[in-house]
PDB file of C-alpha atoms in Angstrom:
ATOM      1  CA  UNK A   1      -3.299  -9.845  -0.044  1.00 89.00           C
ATOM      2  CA  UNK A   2      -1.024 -11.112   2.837  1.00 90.00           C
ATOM      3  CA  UNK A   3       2.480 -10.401   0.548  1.00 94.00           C
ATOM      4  CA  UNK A   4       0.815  -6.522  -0.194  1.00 94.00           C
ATOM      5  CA  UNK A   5       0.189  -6.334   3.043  1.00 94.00           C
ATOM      6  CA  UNK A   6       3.686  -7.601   3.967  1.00 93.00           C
ATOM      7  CA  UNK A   7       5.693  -5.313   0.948  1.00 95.00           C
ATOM      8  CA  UNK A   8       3.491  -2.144   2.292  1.00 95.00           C
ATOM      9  CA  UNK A   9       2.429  -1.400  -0.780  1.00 96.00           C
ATOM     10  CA  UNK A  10      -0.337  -1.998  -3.973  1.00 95.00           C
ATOM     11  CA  UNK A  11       0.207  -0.939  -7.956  1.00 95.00           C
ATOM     12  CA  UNK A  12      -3.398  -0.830  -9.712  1.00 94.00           C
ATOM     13  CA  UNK A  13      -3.625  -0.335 -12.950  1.00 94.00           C
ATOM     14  CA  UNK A  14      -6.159   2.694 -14.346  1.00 92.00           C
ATOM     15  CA  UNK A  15      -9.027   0.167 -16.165  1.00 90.00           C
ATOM     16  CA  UNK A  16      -9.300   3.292 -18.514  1.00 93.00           C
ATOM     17  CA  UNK A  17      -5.529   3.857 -19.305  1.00 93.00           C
ATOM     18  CA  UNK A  18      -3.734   0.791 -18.733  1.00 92.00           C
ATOM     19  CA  UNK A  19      -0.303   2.461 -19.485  1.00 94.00           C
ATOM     20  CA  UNK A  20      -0.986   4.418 -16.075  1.00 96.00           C
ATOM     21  CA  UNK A  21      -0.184   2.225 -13.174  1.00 96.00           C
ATOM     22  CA  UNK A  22      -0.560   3.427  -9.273  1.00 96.00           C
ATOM     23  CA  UNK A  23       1.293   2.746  -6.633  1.00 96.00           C
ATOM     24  CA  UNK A  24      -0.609   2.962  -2.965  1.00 95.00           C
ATOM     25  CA  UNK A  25       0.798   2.452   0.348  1.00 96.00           C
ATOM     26  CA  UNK A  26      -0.853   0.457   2.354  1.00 95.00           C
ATOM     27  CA  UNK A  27       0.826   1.397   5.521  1.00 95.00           C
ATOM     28  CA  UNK A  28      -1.465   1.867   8.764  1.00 95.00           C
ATOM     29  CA  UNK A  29      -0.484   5.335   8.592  1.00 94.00           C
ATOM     30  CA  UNK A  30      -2.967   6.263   5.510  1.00 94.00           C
ATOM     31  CA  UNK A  31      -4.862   3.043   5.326  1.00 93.00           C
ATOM     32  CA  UNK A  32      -7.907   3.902   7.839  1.00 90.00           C
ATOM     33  CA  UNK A  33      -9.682   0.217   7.323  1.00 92.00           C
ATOM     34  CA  UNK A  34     -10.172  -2.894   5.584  1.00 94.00           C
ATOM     35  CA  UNK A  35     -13.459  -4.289   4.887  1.00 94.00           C
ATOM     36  CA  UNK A  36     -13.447  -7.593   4.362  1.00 95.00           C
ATOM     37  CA  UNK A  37     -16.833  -9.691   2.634  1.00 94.00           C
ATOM     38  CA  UNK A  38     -16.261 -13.716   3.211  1.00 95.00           C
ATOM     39  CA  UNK A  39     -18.784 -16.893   3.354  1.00 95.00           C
ATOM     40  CA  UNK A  40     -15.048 -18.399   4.999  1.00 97.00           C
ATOM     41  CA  UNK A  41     -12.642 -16.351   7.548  1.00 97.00           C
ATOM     42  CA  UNK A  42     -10.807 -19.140   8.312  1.00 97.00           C
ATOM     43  CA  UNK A  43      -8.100 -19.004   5.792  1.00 96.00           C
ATOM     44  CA  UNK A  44      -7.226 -14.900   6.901  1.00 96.00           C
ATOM     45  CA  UNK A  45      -6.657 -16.437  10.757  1.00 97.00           C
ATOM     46  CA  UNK A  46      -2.797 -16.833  10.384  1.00 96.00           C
ATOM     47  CA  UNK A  47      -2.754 -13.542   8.914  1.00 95.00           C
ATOM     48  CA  UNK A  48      -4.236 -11.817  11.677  1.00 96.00           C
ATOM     49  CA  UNK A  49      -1.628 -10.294  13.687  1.00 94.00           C
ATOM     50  CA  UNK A  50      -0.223  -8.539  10.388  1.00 94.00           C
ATOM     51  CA  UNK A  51      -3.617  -6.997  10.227  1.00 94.00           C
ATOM     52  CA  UNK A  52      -3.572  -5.844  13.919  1.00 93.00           C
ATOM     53  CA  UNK A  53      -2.082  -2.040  13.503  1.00 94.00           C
ATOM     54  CA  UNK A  54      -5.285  -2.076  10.720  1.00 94.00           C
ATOM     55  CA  UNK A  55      -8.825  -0.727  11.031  1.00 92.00           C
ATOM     56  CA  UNK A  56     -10.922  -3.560   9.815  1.00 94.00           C
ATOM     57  CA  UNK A  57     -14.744  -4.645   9.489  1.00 93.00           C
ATOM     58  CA  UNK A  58     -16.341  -7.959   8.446  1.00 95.00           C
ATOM     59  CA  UNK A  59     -19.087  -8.912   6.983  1.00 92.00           C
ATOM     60  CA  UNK A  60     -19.292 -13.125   7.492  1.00 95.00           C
ATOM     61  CA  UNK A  61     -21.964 -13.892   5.107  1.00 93.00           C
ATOM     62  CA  UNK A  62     -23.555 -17.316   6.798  1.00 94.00           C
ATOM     63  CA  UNK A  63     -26.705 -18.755   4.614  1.00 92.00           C
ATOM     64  CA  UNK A  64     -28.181 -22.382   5.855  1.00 93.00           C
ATOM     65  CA  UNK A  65     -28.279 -23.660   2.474  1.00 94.00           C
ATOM     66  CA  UNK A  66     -26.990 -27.122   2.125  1.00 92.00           C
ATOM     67  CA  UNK A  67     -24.235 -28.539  -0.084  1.00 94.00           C
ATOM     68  CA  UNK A  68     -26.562 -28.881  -3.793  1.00 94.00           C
ATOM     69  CA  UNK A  69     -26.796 -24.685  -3.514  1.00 94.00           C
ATOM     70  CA  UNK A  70     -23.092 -23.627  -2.013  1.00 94.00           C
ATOM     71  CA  UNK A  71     -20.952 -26.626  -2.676  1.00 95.00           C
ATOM     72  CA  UNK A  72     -17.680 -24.664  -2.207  1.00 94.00           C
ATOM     73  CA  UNK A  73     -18.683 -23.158   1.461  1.00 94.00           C
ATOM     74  CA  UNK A  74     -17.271 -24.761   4.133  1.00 94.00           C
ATOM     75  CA  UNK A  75     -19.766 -26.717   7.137  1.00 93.00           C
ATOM     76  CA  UNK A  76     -22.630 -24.077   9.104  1.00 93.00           C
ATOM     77  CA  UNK A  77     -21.762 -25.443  12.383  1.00 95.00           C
ATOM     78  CA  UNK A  78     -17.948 -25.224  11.384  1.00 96.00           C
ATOM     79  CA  UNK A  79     -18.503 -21.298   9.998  1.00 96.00           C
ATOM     80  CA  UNK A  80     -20.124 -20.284  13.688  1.00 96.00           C
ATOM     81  CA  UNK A  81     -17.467 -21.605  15.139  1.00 97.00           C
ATOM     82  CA  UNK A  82     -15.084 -19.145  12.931  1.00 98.00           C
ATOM     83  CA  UNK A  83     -17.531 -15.848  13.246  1.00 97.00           C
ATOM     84  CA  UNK A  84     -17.596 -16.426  16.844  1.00 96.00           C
ATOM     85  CA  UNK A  85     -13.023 -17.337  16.718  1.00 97.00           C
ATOM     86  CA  UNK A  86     -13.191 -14.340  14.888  1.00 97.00           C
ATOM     87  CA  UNK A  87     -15.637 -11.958  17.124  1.00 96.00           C
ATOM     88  CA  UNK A  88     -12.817 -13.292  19.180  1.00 95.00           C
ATOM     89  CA  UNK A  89      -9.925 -11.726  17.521  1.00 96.00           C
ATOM     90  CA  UNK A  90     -11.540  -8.661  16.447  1.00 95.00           C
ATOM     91  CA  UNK A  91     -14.292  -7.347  18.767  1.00 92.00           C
ATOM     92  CA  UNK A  92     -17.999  -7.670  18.361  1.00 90.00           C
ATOM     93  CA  UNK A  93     -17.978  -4.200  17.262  1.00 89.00           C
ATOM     94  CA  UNK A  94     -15.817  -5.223  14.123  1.00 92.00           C
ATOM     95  CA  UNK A  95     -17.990  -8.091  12.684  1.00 93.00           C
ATOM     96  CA  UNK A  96     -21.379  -8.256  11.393  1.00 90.00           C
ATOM     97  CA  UNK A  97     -23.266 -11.403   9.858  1.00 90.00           C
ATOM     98  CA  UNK A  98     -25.270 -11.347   6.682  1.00 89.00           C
ATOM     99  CA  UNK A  99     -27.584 -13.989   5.739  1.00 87.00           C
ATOM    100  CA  UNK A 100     -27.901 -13.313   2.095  1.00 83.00           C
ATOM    101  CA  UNK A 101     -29.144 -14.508  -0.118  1.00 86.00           C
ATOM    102  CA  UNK A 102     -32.430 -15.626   0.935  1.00 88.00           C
ATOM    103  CA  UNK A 103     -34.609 -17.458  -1.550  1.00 87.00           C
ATOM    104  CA  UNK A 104     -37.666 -19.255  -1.186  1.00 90.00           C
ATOM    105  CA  UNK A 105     -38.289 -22.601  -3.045  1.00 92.00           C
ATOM    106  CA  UNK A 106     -39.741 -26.130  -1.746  1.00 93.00           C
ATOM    107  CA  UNK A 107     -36.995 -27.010   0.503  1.00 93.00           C
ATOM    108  CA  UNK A 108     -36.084 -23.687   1.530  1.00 93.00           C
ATOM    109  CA  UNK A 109     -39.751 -22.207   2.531  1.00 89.00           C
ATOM    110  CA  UNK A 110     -39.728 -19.125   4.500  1.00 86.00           C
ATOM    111  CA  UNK A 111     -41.036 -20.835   7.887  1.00 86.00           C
ATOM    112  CA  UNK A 112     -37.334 -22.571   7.161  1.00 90.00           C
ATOM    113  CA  UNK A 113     -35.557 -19.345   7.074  1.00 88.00           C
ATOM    114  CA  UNK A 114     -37.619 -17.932   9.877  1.00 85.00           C
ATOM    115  CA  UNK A 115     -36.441 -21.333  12.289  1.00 86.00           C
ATOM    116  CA  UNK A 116     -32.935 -20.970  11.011  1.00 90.00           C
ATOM    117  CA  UNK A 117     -32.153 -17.102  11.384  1.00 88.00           C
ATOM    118  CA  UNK A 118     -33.673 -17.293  14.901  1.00 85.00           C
ATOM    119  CA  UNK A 119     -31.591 -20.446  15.324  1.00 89.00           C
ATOM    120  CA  UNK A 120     -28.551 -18.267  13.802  1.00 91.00           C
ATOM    121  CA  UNK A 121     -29.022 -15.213  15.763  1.00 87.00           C
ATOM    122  CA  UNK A 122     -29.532 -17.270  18.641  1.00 87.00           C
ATOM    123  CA  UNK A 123     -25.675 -18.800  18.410  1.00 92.00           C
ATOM    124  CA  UNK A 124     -24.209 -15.494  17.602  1.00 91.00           C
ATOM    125  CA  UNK A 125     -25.414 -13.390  20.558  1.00 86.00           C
ATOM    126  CA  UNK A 126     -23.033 -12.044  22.146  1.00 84.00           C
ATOM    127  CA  UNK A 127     -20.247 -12.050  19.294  1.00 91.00           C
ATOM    128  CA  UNK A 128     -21.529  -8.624  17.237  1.00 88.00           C
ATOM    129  CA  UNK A 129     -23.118  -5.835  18.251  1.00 80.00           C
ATOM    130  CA  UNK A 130     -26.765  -5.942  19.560  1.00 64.00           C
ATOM    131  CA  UNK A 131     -28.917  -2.635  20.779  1.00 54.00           C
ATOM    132  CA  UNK A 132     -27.547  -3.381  23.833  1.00 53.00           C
ATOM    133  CA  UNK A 133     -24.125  -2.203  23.020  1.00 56.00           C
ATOM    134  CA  UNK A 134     -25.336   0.684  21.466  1.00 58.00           C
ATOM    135  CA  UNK A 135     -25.770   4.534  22.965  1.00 66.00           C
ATOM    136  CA  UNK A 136     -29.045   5.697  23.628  1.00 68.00           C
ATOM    137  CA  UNK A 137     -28.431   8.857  25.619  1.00 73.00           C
ATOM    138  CA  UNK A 138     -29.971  11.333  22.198  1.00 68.00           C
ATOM    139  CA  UNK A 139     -33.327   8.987  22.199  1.00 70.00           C
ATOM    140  CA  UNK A 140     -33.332   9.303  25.910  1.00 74.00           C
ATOM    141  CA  UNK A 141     -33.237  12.255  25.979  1.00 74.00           C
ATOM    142  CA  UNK A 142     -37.019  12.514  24.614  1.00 71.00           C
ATOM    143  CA  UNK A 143     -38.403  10.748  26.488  1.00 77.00           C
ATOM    144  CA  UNK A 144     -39.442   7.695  28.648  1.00 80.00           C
ATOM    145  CA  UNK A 145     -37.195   5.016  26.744  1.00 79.00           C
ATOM    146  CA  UNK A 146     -37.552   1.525  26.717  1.00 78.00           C
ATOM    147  CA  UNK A 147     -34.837  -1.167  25.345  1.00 74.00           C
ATOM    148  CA  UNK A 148     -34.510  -4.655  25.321  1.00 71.00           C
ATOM    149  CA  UNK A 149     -31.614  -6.349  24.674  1.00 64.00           C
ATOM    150  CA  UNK A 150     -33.169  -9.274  22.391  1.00 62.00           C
ATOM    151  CA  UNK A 151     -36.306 -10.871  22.052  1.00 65.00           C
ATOM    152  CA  UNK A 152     -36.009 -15.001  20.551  1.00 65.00           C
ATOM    153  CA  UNK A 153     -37.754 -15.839  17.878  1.00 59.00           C
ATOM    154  CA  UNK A 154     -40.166 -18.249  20.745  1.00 63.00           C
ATOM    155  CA  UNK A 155     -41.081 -15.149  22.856  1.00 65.00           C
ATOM    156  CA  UNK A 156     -42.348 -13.288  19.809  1.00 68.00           C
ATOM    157  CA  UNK A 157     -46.016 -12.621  21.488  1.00 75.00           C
ATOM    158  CA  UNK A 158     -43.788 -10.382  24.178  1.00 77.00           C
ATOM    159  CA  UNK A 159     -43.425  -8.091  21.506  1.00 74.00           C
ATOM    160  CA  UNK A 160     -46.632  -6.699  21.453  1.00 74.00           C
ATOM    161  CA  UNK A 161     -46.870  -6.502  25.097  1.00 79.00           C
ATOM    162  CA  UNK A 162     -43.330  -4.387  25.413  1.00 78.00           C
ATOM    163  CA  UNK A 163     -44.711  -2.105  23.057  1.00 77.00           C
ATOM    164  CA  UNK A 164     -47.821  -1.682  24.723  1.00 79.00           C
ATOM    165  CA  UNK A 165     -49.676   2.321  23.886  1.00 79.00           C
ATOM    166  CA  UNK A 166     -45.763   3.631  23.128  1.00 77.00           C
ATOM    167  CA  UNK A 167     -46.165   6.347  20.762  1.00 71.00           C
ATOM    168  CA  UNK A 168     -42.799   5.210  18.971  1.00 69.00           C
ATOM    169  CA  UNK A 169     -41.557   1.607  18.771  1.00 70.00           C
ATOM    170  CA  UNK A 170     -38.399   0.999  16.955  1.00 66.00           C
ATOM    171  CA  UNK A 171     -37.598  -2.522  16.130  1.00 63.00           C
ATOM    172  CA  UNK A 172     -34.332  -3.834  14.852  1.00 57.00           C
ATOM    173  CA  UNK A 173     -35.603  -7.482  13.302  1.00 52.00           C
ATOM    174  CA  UNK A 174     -39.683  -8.011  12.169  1.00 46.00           C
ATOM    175  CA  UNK A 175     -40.157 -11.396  10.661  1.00 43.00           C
TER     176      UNK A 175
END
């Protein structure tokens, strides 16, 4: 990616005619973004500065599966620390964490996903986009408008009482 990046330029090869080969610039000029999938950003850190002049959106997938289900993904505690260097680099508004897959077995029961997304969620605040950040002049607009910026996981029962007799409650996580 880096040396494409670096030469300005891509050939791709039509999967229906491979005699016809394409050549794409990748210059910043008609290249509006990357979007960039990863369980591990680390290794694209020393390329970052070649991707500065780039529009570019990630998607850090973080699961808390040990080592007998993702062997090859590197530490949890180690990948929050790169979402959050990488929030860093990028803006909150550039990064967005996935915890996917989710499946249930013995081990992994769903009060253990519940504890460990809140747990999650809890040590990225701040580091992607929340309601918070978000615009809400066009709901304001009608009517009385309500938003909180985050409600943990332990103050769940305040849910009920923020919505109280609203006619419209919009929620951004339900467990």
């Amino acid at each position: 990616f880096h040396n494409r990046i670096k030469a300005g330029f891509v050939m791709a090869r039509n999967p229906y005619n491979m005699k016809m080969i394409t050549r794409y610039s990748l210059s910043p000029d008609v290249v509006d973004a990357f979007a960039f999938c990863t369980k591990n950003p680390a290794p694209m850190f020393r390329y970052m500065d070649d991707l500065k002049p780039y529009g570019q959106y990630w998607y850090v997938s973080i699961t808390p599966y040990g080592k007998e289900i993702e062997p090859n993904v590197p530490d949890k505690k180690q990948l929050v620390k790169d979402f959050q260097q990488l929030s860093r680099m990028v803006g909150k508004e550039r990064i967005g964490c996935r915890y996917d897959p989710v499946f249930i077995n013995e081990k992994y029961t769903a009060e253990y996903h519940i504890r460990a997304f809140a747990a999650l969620a809890e040590k990225l605040d701040g580091y992607t986009e929340n309601p918070g950040d978000l615009s809400w002049e066009r709901l304001e607009a009608l009517g009385e408008l309500a938003v909180y910026d985050r409600t943990a996981y332990v103050e769940s029962p305040l849910i009920a009482e923020r919505i109280g007799d609203a006619e419209i409650a919009v929620l951004r996580s339900v467990r």
